[in-house]
Coordinates of N, CA and C in Angstrom, one line a residue:
M441 N 56.5 -7.0 -4.8 CA 57.8 -6.9 -5.3 C 58.3 -8.4 -5.3
Y442 N 59.4 -8.7 -6.2 CA 60.0 -9.9 -6.4 C 59.2 -11.0 -7.1
E443 N 58.0 -10.6 -7.6 CA 57.1 -11.7 -8.1 C 57.7 -12.5 -9.2
E444 N 58.5 -11.7 -10.2 CA 59.2 -12.6 -11.2 C 60.2 -13.4 -10.7
E445 N 61.0 -12.9 -9.8 CA 62.1 -13.7 -9.2 C 61.6 -14.8 -8.3
T446 N 60.5 -14.6 -7.6 CA 59.9 -15.7 -7.0 C 59.4 -16.8 -7.8
E447 N 58.7 -16.5 -9.0 CA 58.3 -17.3 -9.9 C 59.4 -18.2 -10.6
Q448 N 60.6 -17.6 -11.0 CA 61.7 -18.4 -11.5 C 62.2 -19.2 -10.4
L449 N 62.4 -18.8 -9.1 CA 62.6 -19.7 -8.2 C 61.9 -20.9 -7.9
Q450 N 60.7 -20.7 -8.0 CA 59.7 -21.7 -7.9 C 59.9 -22.7 -9.1
R451 N 60.1 -22.3 -10.2 CA 60.3 -23.2 -11.5 C 61.6 -24.1 -11.1
I452 N 62.6 -23.3 -10.6 CA 63.9 -24.0 -10.3 C 63.7 -25.2 -9.2
I453 N 62.9 -24.7 -8.2 CA 62.6 -25.7 -7.1 C 61.8 -26.9 -7.6
D454 N 60.8 -26.5 -8.5 CA 60.1 -27.7 -9.1 C 60.9 -28.6 -10.1
D455 N 62.0 -28.1 -10.6 CA 62.8 -29.0 -11.5 C 64.0 -29.6 -10.8
S456 N 63.9 -29.5 -9.4 CA 65.2 -30.0 -8.5 C 64.7 -31.2 -7.7
S457 N 65.6 -32.0 -7.5 CA 65.4 -33.3 -6.5 C 66.4 -33.3 -5.8
R458 N 67.7 -32.6 -5.8 CA 68.8 -32.8 -4.7 C 69.2 -31.3 -4.5
I459 N 68.3 -30.6 -3.7 CA 68.7 -29.1 -3.6 C 69.7 -29.2 -2.1
V460 N 70.6 -28.3 -2.2 CA 71.4 -28.1 -1.1 C 71.3 -26.5 -0.7
F461 N 71.2 -26.1 0.6 CA 71.0 -24.8 0.8 C 72.5 -24.5 1.7
F462 N 73.0 -23.4 1.2 CA 74.2 -23.0 2.0 C 73.8 -21.6 2.6
G463 N 73.8 -21.6 3.8 CA 73.5 -20.2 4.6 C 74.3 -19.5 5.5
G464 N 74.1 -18.5 5.7 CA 75.0 -17.6 6.8 C 74.1 -16.8 7.7
A465 N 74.5 -15.8 8.3 CA 74.0 -15.2 9.3 C 72.6 -14.3 8.9
G466 N 72.4 -14.0 7.7 CA 71.3 -13.4 7.3 C 70.0 -14.2 7.3
V467 N 70.3 -15.5 7.3 CA 69.2 -16.5 7.4 C 68.6 -16.3 8.7
S468 N 69.3 -15.8 9.8 CA 68.6 -15.7 11.3 C 68.2 -14.5 11.7
T469 N 68.7 -13.5 10.9 CA 68.4 -11.9 11.5 C 66.9 -11.8 11.5
E470 N 66.0 -12.5 10.6 CA 64.6 -12.3 10.7 C 64.0 -13.0 11.9
S471 N 64.9 -13.6 12.6 CA 64.3 -14.3 13.9 C 65.1 -13.5 15.0
G472 N 65.5 -12.2 14.6 CA 66.2 -11.3 15.8 C 67.6 -11.6 16.3
I473 N 68.2 -12.5 15.5 CA 69.8 -12.8 15.8 C 70.6 -11.7 15.0
P474 N 71.5 -10.9 15.5 CA 72.2 -10.0 14.8 C 73.3 -10.5 14.1
D475 N 73.5 -10.1 12.7 CA 74.6 -10.7 12.1 C 75.9 -10.0 12.4
F476 N 76.9 -10.2 11.6 CA 78.1 -9.7 12.0 C 78.5 -8.4 11.1
R477 N 78.3 -8.6 9.7 CA 78.9 -7.6 8.8 C 78.0 -6.6 8.3
S478 N 76.7 -6.6 8.5 CA 75.8 -5.4 7.8 C 76.1 -4.2 8.7
A479 N 75.3 -3.2 8.2 CA 75.6 -1.8 8.8 C 75.2 -1.7 10.3
D480 N 74.3 -2.7 10.7 CA 74.1 -2.7 12.3 C 74.5 -4.0 12.9
G481 N 75.4 -4.6 12.0 CA 75.8 -6.0 12.5 C 76.9 -5.7 13.9
I482 N 77.3 -6.8 14.4 CA 78.1 -6.8 15.6 C 79.5 -6.2 15.3
Y483 N 79.9 -6.4 14.0 CA 81.4 -5.7 13.7 C 81.2 -4.3 13.6
H484 N 80.0 -3.6 13.6 CA 80.0 -2.1 13.6 C 79.6 -1.5 14.8
Q485 N 79.6 -2.3 15.9 CA 79.3 -1.9 17.3 C 80.7 -1.6 17.8
H486 N 80.7 -0.9 19.0 CA 82.0 -0.6 19.6 C 82.0 -1.2 21.0
Y487 N 83.2 -1.9 21.2 CA 83.5 -2.5 22.4 C 85.0 -2.5 22.7
K488 N 85.3 -2.7 24.0 CA 86.8 -2.7 24.3 C 87.7 -3.4 23.4
Y489 N 87.1 -4.5 23.1 CA 88.0 -5.4 22.0 C 87.1 -5.5 20.8
T490 N 87.6 -5.9 19.8 CA 86.9 -5.9 18.4 C 86.2 -7.4 18.6
P491 N 85.2 -7.7 18.0 CA 84.5 -9.0 17.8 C 85.6 -10.0 17.4
E492 N 86.3 -9.6 16.3 CA 87.4 -10.6 15.8 C 88.2 -11.1 17.0
E493 N 88.6 -10.2 17.8 CA 89.6 -10.5 18.9 C 88.8 -11.4 19.9
V494 N 87.7 -11.0 20.2 CA 86.9 -11.8 21.4 C 86.7 -13.2 21.0
V495 N 86.3 -13.4 19.7 CA 85.9 -14.8 19.3 C 87.0 -15.6 18.6
S496 N 88.2 -15.3 19.3 CA 89.3 -16.2 18.6 C 89.8 -16.9 19.9
H497 N 90.6 -18.0 19.6 CA 91.0 -19.1 20.6 C 91.9 -18.6 21.6
S498 N 92.8 -17.7 21.0 CA 93.7 -17.1 22.1 C 93.1 -16.2 23.1
F499 N 92.0 -15.4 22.7 CA 91.3 -14.6 23.6 C 90.5 -15.3 24.6
F500 N 90.0 -16.4 24.1 CA 89.1 -17.2 25.0 C 90.3 -17.9 26.1
M501 N 91.3 -18.3 25.7 CA 92.2 -18.8 26.5 C 92.8 -17.9 27.5
R502 N 93.0 -16.6 27.1 CA 93.6 -15.6 28.0 C 92.8 -14.7 28.6
H503 N 91.7 -14.5 28.1 CA 90.6 -13.7 28.9 C 89.2 -14.3 28.8
T504 N 89.1 -15.4 29.5 CA 87.8 -16.3 29.4 C 86.6 -15.5 29.9
E505 N 86.9 -14.8 31.0 CA 85.7 -14.1 31.4 C 85.2 -13.1 30.7
A506 N 86.0 -12.2 30.0 CA 85.6 -11.3 28.9 C 85.0 -11.9 27.8
F507 N 85.6 -13.1 27.4 CA 85.0 -13.7 26.2 C 83.5 -14.2 26.6
Y508 N 83.4 -14.6 27.6 CA 81.9 -15.1 28.0 C 81.0 -13.9 28.3
E509 N 81.5 -12.8 28.6 CA 80.6 -11.6 28.8 C 80.0 -11.3 27.4
F510 N 80.8 -11.3 26.3 CA 80.5 -10.9 25.1 C 79.6 -12.1 24.5
Y511 N 80.1 -13.3 24.6 CA 79.5 -14.3 24.1 C 77.9 -14.6 24.6
K512 N 77.8 -14.5 25.8 CA 76.5 -14.7 26.4 C 75.5 -13.5 25.8
E513 N 76.1 -12.5 25.9 CA 75.2 -11.2 25.5 C 74.7 -11.2 24.0
K514 N 75.7 -11.4 23.2 CA 75.7 -11.1 21.7 C 75.5 -12.4 20.9
M515 N 75.8 -13.5 21.5 CA 75.8 -14.7 20.6 C 75.0 -15.8 21.1
M516 N 74.3 -15.7 22.3 CA 73.5 -16.8 22.9 C 72.0 -16.2 22.9
I517 N 71.4 -16.2 21.8 CA 70.0 -15.5 21.7 C 69.0 -16.8 21.9
L518 N 68.8 -17.3 23.1 CA 68.2 -18.6 23.4 C 66.7 -18.5 23.2
D519 N 66.1 -17.4 23.0 CA 64.7 -17.3 22.8 C 64.2 -17.0 21.4
A520 N 65.3 -17.0 20.5 CA 64.9 -17.0 19.1 C 64.2 -18.1 18.6
K521 N 63.4 -17.7 17.6 CA 62.5 -19.1 17.0 C 62.9 -19.0 15.6
P522 N 62.6 -20.1 14.8 CA 62.7 -20.5 13.4 C 61.9 -19.4 12.7
N523 N 62.4 -18.8 11.6 CA 61.5 -17.9 10.8 C 61.0 -18.7 9.4
A524 N 60.5 -18.0 8.6 CA 59.8 -18.7 7.4 C 60.8 -19.4 6.5
A525 N 62.1 -19.0 6.6 CA 63.1 -19.6 5.7 C 63.6 -20.9 6.5
H526 N 63.8 -20.9 7.7 CA 64.1 -22.2 8.4 C 62.9 -23.4 8.2
R527 N 61.8 -22.7 8.2 CA 60.6 -23.5 8.2 C 60.4 -24.2 6.9
K528 N 60.5 -23.4 5.8 CA 60.5 -23.8 4.3 C 61.6 -24.8 4.0
L529 N 62.8 -24.7 4.6 CA 63.9 -25.4 4.0 C 63.5 -26.8 4.6
A530 N 63.0 -26.9 5.9 CA 62.6 -28.1 6.5 C 61.5 -28.8 5.9
E531 N 60.6 -28.1 5.4 CA 59.6 -28.7 4.5 C 60.0 -29.1 3.3
L532 N 61.0 -28.6 2.6 CA 61.6 -29.0 1.4 C 62.3 -30.3 1.7
E533 N 62.9 -30.4 2.8 CA 63.8 -31.7 3.2 C 62.5 -32.8 3.4
Q534 N 61.6 -32.5 4.0 CA 60.6 -33.6 4.5 C 59.9 -34.1 3.1
A535 N 59.7 -33.3 2.0 CA 59.2 -33.5 0.8 C 60.1 -34.2 -0.2
G536 N 61.4 -34.4 0.2 CA 62.4 -35.2 -0.5 C 62.9 -34.3 -1.6
K537 N 62.8 -32.9 -1.5 CA 63.6 -32.0 -2.4 C 64.6 -31.6 -2.1
L538 N 65.0 -31.3 -0.7 CA 66.4 -30.9 -0.2 C 67.0 -31.9 0.5
T539 N 68.3 -32.0 0.2 CA 69.2 -33.1 0.9 C 70.0 -32.7 1.9
A540 N 70.3 -31.4 2.0 CA 71.1 -31.0 3.2 C 71.1 -29.4 3.2
V541 N 71.3 -29.1 4.5 CA 71.6 -27.7 4.8 C 72.9 -27.6 5.4
V542 N 73.7 -26.6 4.7 CA 75.2 -26.3 5.2 C 75.1 -24.9 5.6
T543 N 75.4 -24.7 7.0 CA 75.2 -23.4 7.6 C 76.6 -22.9 8.3
Q544 N 76.6 -21.6 8.3 CA 77.7 -21.0 9.1 C 77.2 -20.6 10.4
N545 N 75.9 -20.7 10.5 CA 75.3 -20.2 11.9 C 75.5 -21.2 12.9
I546 N 75.4 -20.7 14.3 CA 75.5 -21.7 15.3 C 74.4 -21.6 16.3
D547 N 73.2 -21.2 15.8 CA 72.1 -20.9 16.6 C 71.2 -22.1 16.8
G548 N 71.3 -23.1 15.9 CA 70.4 -24.4 16.0 C 69.0 -24.1 15.4
L549 N 68.7 -23.1 14.9 CA 67.4 -22.7 14.4 C 67.0 -23.9 13.2
H550 N 67.9 -24.1 12.4 CA 67.5 -25.1 11.4 C 66.9 -26.5 12.0
Q551 N 67.6 -26.9 13.0 CA 67.1 -28.1 13.7 C 65.9 -27.8 14.6
A552 N 65.7 -26.7 15.0 CA 64.5 -26.4 15.7 C 63.3 -26.4 14.7
A553 N 63.4 -26.0 13.5 CA 62.3 -25.9 12.5 C 62.2 -27.2 12.0
G554 N 62.9 -28.3 12.3 CA 62.7 -29.6 11.8 C 63.6 -30.2 10.8
S555 N 64.7 -29.4 10.4 CA 65.7 -29.9 9.4 C 66.5 -31.1 10.1
K556 N 66.7 -32.1 9.6 CA 67.4 -33.4 10.0 C 69.0 -33.3 9.4
C557 N 69.2 -33.0 8.2 CA 70.6 -33.2 7.8 C 71.2 -31.7 7.8
V558 N 71.7 -31.3 8.7 CA 72.3 -30.0 9.0 C 73.9 -30.0 9.2
Y559 N 74.6 -29.5 8.3 CA 76.1 -29.5 8.5 C 76.4 -28.1 9.2
E560 N 76.6 -28.0 10.4 CA 77.2 -26.9 11.2 C 78.6 -26.4 11.1
L561 N 78.9 -25.8 10.0 CA 80.5 -25.6 9.8 C 81.1 -24.8 11.1
H562 N 80.4 -24.0 11.7 CA 81.0 -23.3 12.8 C 80.5 -23.8 14.1
G563 N 80.0 -25.0 14.4 CA 79.6 -25.5 15.5 C 78.3 -25.0 15.9
S564 N 78.0 -25.3 17.3 CA 76.6 -25.0 17.8 C 76.7 -24.4 19.3
I565 N 76.0 -23.5 19.5 CA 75.9 -22.8 21.0 C 75.3 -24.0 21.8
H566 N 74.3 -24.9 21.3 CA 73.8 -25.8 22.2 C 74.7 -27.0 22.4
R567 N 75.8 -27.1 22.0 CA 76.8 -28.3 22.4 C 78.0 -27.4 23.3
N568 N 78.1 -28.0 24.6 CA 79.2 -27.3 25.3 C 79.9 -28.5 26.1
Y569 N 81.2 -28.5 26.3 CA 81.7 -29.4 27.1 C 83.0 -28.9 28.0
C570 N 83.1 -29.7 29.1 CA 84.1 -29.5 30.1 C 85.4 -29.7 29.4
M571 N 86.4 -28.7 29.3 CA 87.7 -28.9 28.8 C 88.6 -30.0 29.5
D572 N 88.2 -30.3 30.9 CA 89.0 -31.3 31.6 C 88.5 -32.7 31.4
C573 N 87.1 -32.9 31.8 CA 86.6 -34.1 31.8 C 85.6 -34.5 30.7
G574 N 85.2 -33.5 29.7 CA 84.6 -33.7 28.5 C 82.8 -33.8 28.6
R575 N 82.6 -33.6 29.9 CA 81.2 -33.7 30.2 C 80.4 -32.6 29.4
S576 N 79.1 -33.0 28.8 CA 78.3 -32.1 28.1 C 77.4 -31.1 29.0
Y577 N 77.2 -30.0 28.4 CA 76.4 -29.0 29.2 C 75.5 -28.3 28.1
S578 N 74.2 -27.9 28.6 CA 73.3 -27.3 27.7 C 73.5 -25.6 27.5
A579 N 73.0 -25.0 26.5 CA 73.3 -23.8 26.4 C 72.7 -22.9 27.6
E580 N 71.5 -23.4 28.1 CA 70.8 -22.8 29.2 C 71.8 -22.5 30.5
Y581 N 72.5 -23.9 30.5 CA 73.3 -23.9 31.7 C 74.4 -22.9 31.6
V582 N 75.1 -22.7 30.3 CA 76.2 -21.8 30.2 C 75.7 -20.4 30.3
K583 N 74.5 -20.0 29.6 CA 73.9 -18.7 29.6 C 73.7 -18.4 31.1
G584 N 73.2 -19.2 31.8 CA 72.7 -19.0 33.2 C 73.8 -18.8 34.3
S585 N 74.9 -19.3 33.9 CA 76.1 -19.4 34.9 C 76.7 -18.1 35.2
E586 N 77.1 -17.8 36.2 CA 77.8 -16.7 36.7 C 79.2 -16.6 36.3
G587 N 79.7 -15.5 35.5 CA 81.0 -15.5 35.0 C 81.2 -16.5 34.1
I588 N 82.5 -17.2 34.4 CA 83.0 -18.4 33.6 C 82.2 -19.6 34.0
P589 N 81.5 -20.2 33.1 CA 80.8 -21.4 33.4 C 81.8 -22.5 33.7
R590 N 81.5 -23.4 34.6 CA 82.5 -24.4 35.2 C 81.7 -25.8 35.3
C591 N 82.3 -26.8 35.2 CA 81.8 -28.1 35.3 C 81.7 -28.5 36.8
E592 N 81.2 -29.5 37.1 CA 81.2 -30.1 38.4 C 82.6 -30.4 38.8
C593 N 83.3 -30.9 38.0 CA 84.7 -31.2 38.2 C 85.7 -30.0 38.6
G594 N 85.0 -28.8 38.2 CA 85.9 -27.6 38.4 C 86.5 -27.2 37.1
G595 N 86.4 -27.9 35.9 CA 86.9 -27.6 34.7 C 86.1 -26.4 34.1
I596 N 86.9 -25.7 33.0 CA 86.2 -24.6 32.6 C 85.4 -25.2 31.2
I597 N 84.0 -24.8 31.1 CA 83.3 -25.2 30.0 C 83.4 -24.5 28.7
K598 N 83.9 -25.0 27.7 CA 83.9 -24.3 26.4 C 82.9 -24.8 25.4
P599 N 82.3 -23.7 24.6 CA 81.3 -23.9 23.9 C 81.9 -24.5 22.5
D600 N 81.1 -25.5 21.8 CA 81.4 -26.2 20.7 C 81.3 -25.4 19.5
V601 N 81.9 -24.2 19.4 CA 81.8 -23.2 18.3 C 83.2 -23.1 17.8
V602 N 83.4 -23.0 16.6 CA 84.7 -22.8 15.9 C 85.2 -21.2 16.0
L603 N 86.0 -21.0 16.8 CA 86.6 -19.7 17.1 C 87.7 -19.6 15.9
Y604 N 87.9 -18.0 15.7 CA 89.1 -17.7 14.9 C 90.4 -18.6 15.5
E605 N 91.3 -19.1 14.7 CA 92.6 -19.7 15.0 C 92.0 -21.1 15.1
E606 N 90.9 -21.6 15.1 CA 90.7 -23.0 15.1 C 90.1 -23.7 13.8
G607 N 90.5 -24.9 13.5 CA 90.0 -25.6 12.3 C 88.7 -25.9 12.4
L608 N 88.0 -26.2 11.2 CA 86.7 -26.9 11.0 C 86.9 -28.3 11.3
D609 N 85.6 -28.9 11.8 CA 85.6 -30.4 11.9 C 85.7 -30.9 10.7
S610 N 86.6 -32.0 10.6 CA 86.8 -32.7 9.3 C 85.5 -33.6 8.8
N611 N 84.7 -34.2 9.7 CA 83.6 -35.0 9.3 C 82.5 -34.0 8.8
T612 N 82.5 -32.8 9.4 CA 81.5 -31.8 9.1 C 81.9 -31.3 7.6
I613 N 83.2 -31.2 7.5 CA 83.5 -30.5 6.0 C 83.2 -31.6 5.0
N614 N 83.7 -32.8 5.2 CA 83.6 -34.0 4.2 C 81.9 -34.1 3.9
G615 N 81.2 -34.1 4.8 CA 79.6 -34.2 4.6 C 79.2 -33.1 3.7
A616 N 79.6 -31.8 4.2 CA 79.1 -30.7 3.4 C 79.4 -30.7 2.1
V617 N 81.0 -31.0 1.8 CA 81.3 -31.1 0.5 C 80.7 -32.1 -0.4
R618 N 80.4 -33.2 0.2 CA 79.8 -34.2 -0.6 C 78.4 -33.8 -1.1
A619 N 77.5 -33.4 0.0 CA 76.3 -32.8 -0.4 C 76.4 -31.8 -1.4
I620 N 77.0 -30.9 -1.4 CA 77.3 -29.8 -2.4 C 77.7 -30.5 -3.7
A621 N 78.6 -31.4 -3.7 CA 79.0 -32.0 -5.1 C 78.0 -32.7 -5.7
E622 N 77.1 -33.4 -4.9 CA 75.9 -34.1 -5.4 C 74.7 -33.5 -5.8
A623 N 74.6 -32.2 -5.3 CA 73.4 -31.5 -5.7 C 73.1 -31.2 -7.0
D624 N 71.8 -31.0 -7.4 CA 71.4 -30.6 -8.7 C 71.1 -29.2 -8.6
T625 N 70.9 -28.6 -7.4 CA 70.6 -27.1 -7.2 C 71.2 -26.7 -6.1
L626 N 71.8 -25.7 -6.1 CA 72.5 -25.0 -4.7 C 72.0 -23.6 -4.5
I627 N 71.2 -23.4 -3.4 CA 70.6 -22.0 -3.1 C 71.6 -21.5 -2.0
I628 N 72.2 -20.4 -2.2 CA 73.1 -19.5 -1.4 C 72.3 -18.6 -0.7
G629 N 72.1 -18.4 0.6 CA 71.1 -17.4 1.3 C 71.8 -16.8 2.5
G630 N 71.6 -15.4 2.6 CA 71.9 -15.0 3.9 C 73.4 -14.8 4.3
T631 N 74.2 -14.8 3.2 CA 75.8 -14.8 3.4 C 76.4 -14.0 2.6
S632 N 77.4 -13.3 3.0 CA 78.2 -12.3 2.2 C 79.3 -13.1 1.4
L633 N 79.6 -14.3 1.8 CA 80.5 -15.3 1.2 C 81.9 -14.4 1.2
V634 N 82.3 -14.1 2.5 CA 83.5 -13.6 2.7 C 84.4 -14.3 3.8
V635 N 83.7 -15.2 4.5 CA 84.5 -15.9 5.5 C 84.9 -17.3 4.9
Y636 N 86.2 -17.4 4.9 CA 86.8 -18.7 4.4 C 87.4 -19.4 5.7
P637 N 87.4 -20.8 5.6 CA 87.3 -21.6 4.3 C 85.9 -21.9 3.8
A638 N 84.8 -21.6 4.7 CA 83.4 -22.0 4.3 C 82.9 -21.4 3.1
A639 N 83.3 -20.2 2.7 CA 82.8 -19.6 1.2 C 83.4 -20.4 0.1
G640 N 84.5 -21.1 0.3 CA 85.0 -21.8 -0.8 C 84.3 -23.0 -0.9
F641 N 83.4 -23.6 -0.1 CA 82.7 -24.8 -0.4 C 82.0 -24.8 -1.6
I642 N 81.3 -23.8 -2.0 CA 80.5 -23.6 -3.1 C 81.1 -24.0 -4.4
D643 N 82.5 -23.9 -4.6 CA 83.4 -24.3 -5.6 C 83.1 -25.8 -6.0
Y644 N 82.5 -26.6 -5.1 CA 82.5 -28.1 -5.3 C 81.1 -28.2 -6.0
F645 N 80.2 -27.2 -6.3 CA 79.1 -27.5 -6.9 C 79.1 -27.7 -8.5
R646 N 78.6 -28.6 -9.0 CA 78.5 -28.9 -10.5 C 77.3 -29.2 -10.9
G647 N 76.3 -28.7 -10.3 CA 74.8 -29.0 -10.7 C 74.4 -28.1 -11.6
K648 N 72.9 -28.1 -11.8 CA 72.3 -27.4 -12.9 C 71.9 -25.9 -12.5
H649 N 71.5 -25.7 -11.3 CA 70.9 -24.4 -10.9 C 71.7 -23.8 -9.7
L650 N 72.2 -22.6 -10.0 CA 72.7 -21.7 -8.8 C 72.0 -20.6 -8.4
V651 N 71.5 -20.4 -7.3 CA 70.7 -19.3 -6.8 C 71.4 -18.6 -5.7
V652 N 71.3 -17.2 -5.7 CA 71.7 -16.5 -4.4 C 70.6 -15.5 -4.0
I653 N 70.3 -15.7 -2.7 CA 69.3 -14.8 -2.2 C 69.9 -14.1 -0.9
N654 N 70.3 -12.9 -1.2 CA 70.9 -12.1 -0.1 C 70.6 -10.4 -0.2
K655 N 70.4 -9.8 0.9 CA 70.0 -8.5 0.8 C 71.0 -7.7 0.2
S656 N 72.4 -7.8 0.4 CA 73.5 -7.1 -0.1 C 74.2 -8.0 -1.1
E657 N 75.2 -7.2 -1.8 CA 76.0 -8.0 -2.8 C 76.9 -9.0 -2.1
T658 N 77.3 -10.2 -2.6 CA 78.2 -11.1 -2.0 C 79.5 -10.7 -2.2
G659 N 80.4 -11.1 -1.4 CA 81.7 -10.8 -1.5 C 82.6 -11.4 -2.7
R660 N 82.1 -12.3 -3.4 CA 82.7 -12.9 -4.6 C 81.6 -13.3 -5.6
A661 N 82.2 -13.2 -6.8 CA 81.2 -13.5 -7.8 C 80.9 -14.9 -8.0
V662 N 79.7 -15.4 -8.2 CA 79.5 -17.0 -8.3 C 78.7 -17.3 -9.6
R663 N 78.5 -16.2 -10.5 CA 77.8 -16.7 -11.7 C 76.5 -17.4 -11.5
A664 N 75.6 -16.7 -10.7 CA 74.4 -17.4 -10.2 C 73.4 -17.2 -11.5
E665 N 72.6 -18.1 -11.6 CA 71.5 -18.2 -12.6 C 70.3 -17.1 -12.2
L666 N 70.2 -17.1 -10.9 CA 69.2 -16.2 -10.4 C 69.8 -15.5 -9.1
T667 N 69.6 -14.2 -8.9 CA 70.1 -13.4 -7.7 C 68.9 -12.6 -7.3
I668 N 68.6 -12.7 -5.9 CA 67.4 -12.1 -5.5 C 68.0 -11.1 -4.3
A669 N 68.0 -9.8 -4.2 CA 68.5 -9.0 -3.4 C 67.2 -8.7 -2.3
A670 N 66.8 -9.6 -1.5 CA 65.8 -9.5 -0.6 C 65.9 -10.5 0.6
P671 N 65.3 -10.2 1.8 CA 65.3 -10.9 3.0 C 64.9 -12.4 2.5
I672 N 65.7 -13.3 3.0 CA 65.5 -14.7 2.6 C 63.9 -15.3 3.0
G673 N 63.8 -14.9 4.4 CA 62.4 -15.5 4.8 C 61.4 -15.1 4.0
E674 N 61.3 -13.8 3.5 CA 60.4 -13.2 2.8 C 60.3 -13.9 1.4
I675 N 61.3 -14.4 0.8 CA 61.3 -15.1 -0.5 C 60.9 -16.6 -0.4
L676 N 61.7 -17.3 0.5 CA 61.3 -18.7 0.7 C 59.9 -18.9 1.3
G677 N 59.4 -18.1 1.9 CA 58.0 -18.1 2.6 C 57.0 -18.1 1.5
R678 N 57.3 -17.6 0.2 CA 56.4 -17.8 -0.9 C 56.4 -19.1 -1.6
I679 N 57.4 -19.8 -1.5 CA 57.5 -21.0 -2.3 C 56.4 -22.1 -2.0
K680 N 55.9 -22.8 -2.9 CA 55.1 -23.9 -2.7 C 55.8 -25.1 -2.7
V681 N 55.6 -26.1 -1.8 CA 56.3 -27.4 -1.9 C 55.4 -28.2 -2.4
K682 N 55.6 -28.9 -3.6 CA 54.8 -29.8 -4.3 C 55.2 -31.2 -4.1

C-alpha cells in the first residue's frame, strides 16, 4: 500500500534542500503516546473534568493537585522512544535536507531521535521551573513527586508547557515562522490542523512542495500537492536519504 504516494514523496524530497516539517500528536502515537482528538484520544475519554479544563492556566492555578494527577498520568510518558518518523526527520536534517522541525508536541522525542533545530510551539515536559525562585527541574523529578511537585525553596514547580489561556513564546514563534517562510518544501504530518494559533503558521509557506501525511482529514484545506492518509512513521520510514 501507498507505493505510488511514497514514490512521489521520495521525488519531492530528492528535489528539496530546505524542508521544514510541521507536526502534531499523530507523530508520537506510534511511540505509544495518546493523541487528543482521535476516536480513542484523550478528549474522548471520561474524566471528572474535561481535558480542556484541566490543561488550562486557570485550572492549574486553582486545582494544582488535580492538574498534576491528570498531567503525570496522561501527558508524561517518559519511557516513550522515538519512532521511524522521528528518526527519519533527524536523518534528513543530518543530511542537510531538512532545516527545522516545528512541533506542537511536548514529549521531546524529536530531540531524543537526534534532531537539533526543533521549535516546540507548546513547550516541553522536560523543562520545569519553580514559580518562586526559577530553579529548573527534570521531568523525572516532577513525575516521581508525590502530589504537587515542590522546589527545595517550597515553591510550586510548573511545567514549561503552554496551557490554554497562555500565549506562545515569541522567540519560538519567530523562529518557526522564519523557517516555514524560507522552506522550499513543507511536510505537514500527524496533525488535524485545528489548534490555533499553531495551525495558522502554515500560511507563511511560499515554497514549491506542500505535503500532508495524516491518518484522518485535516481540519482545514491546505491545497497540498500530495496527501497521504496513513501513519506517518510507516511512510517516512520508507524514504531513502540521499
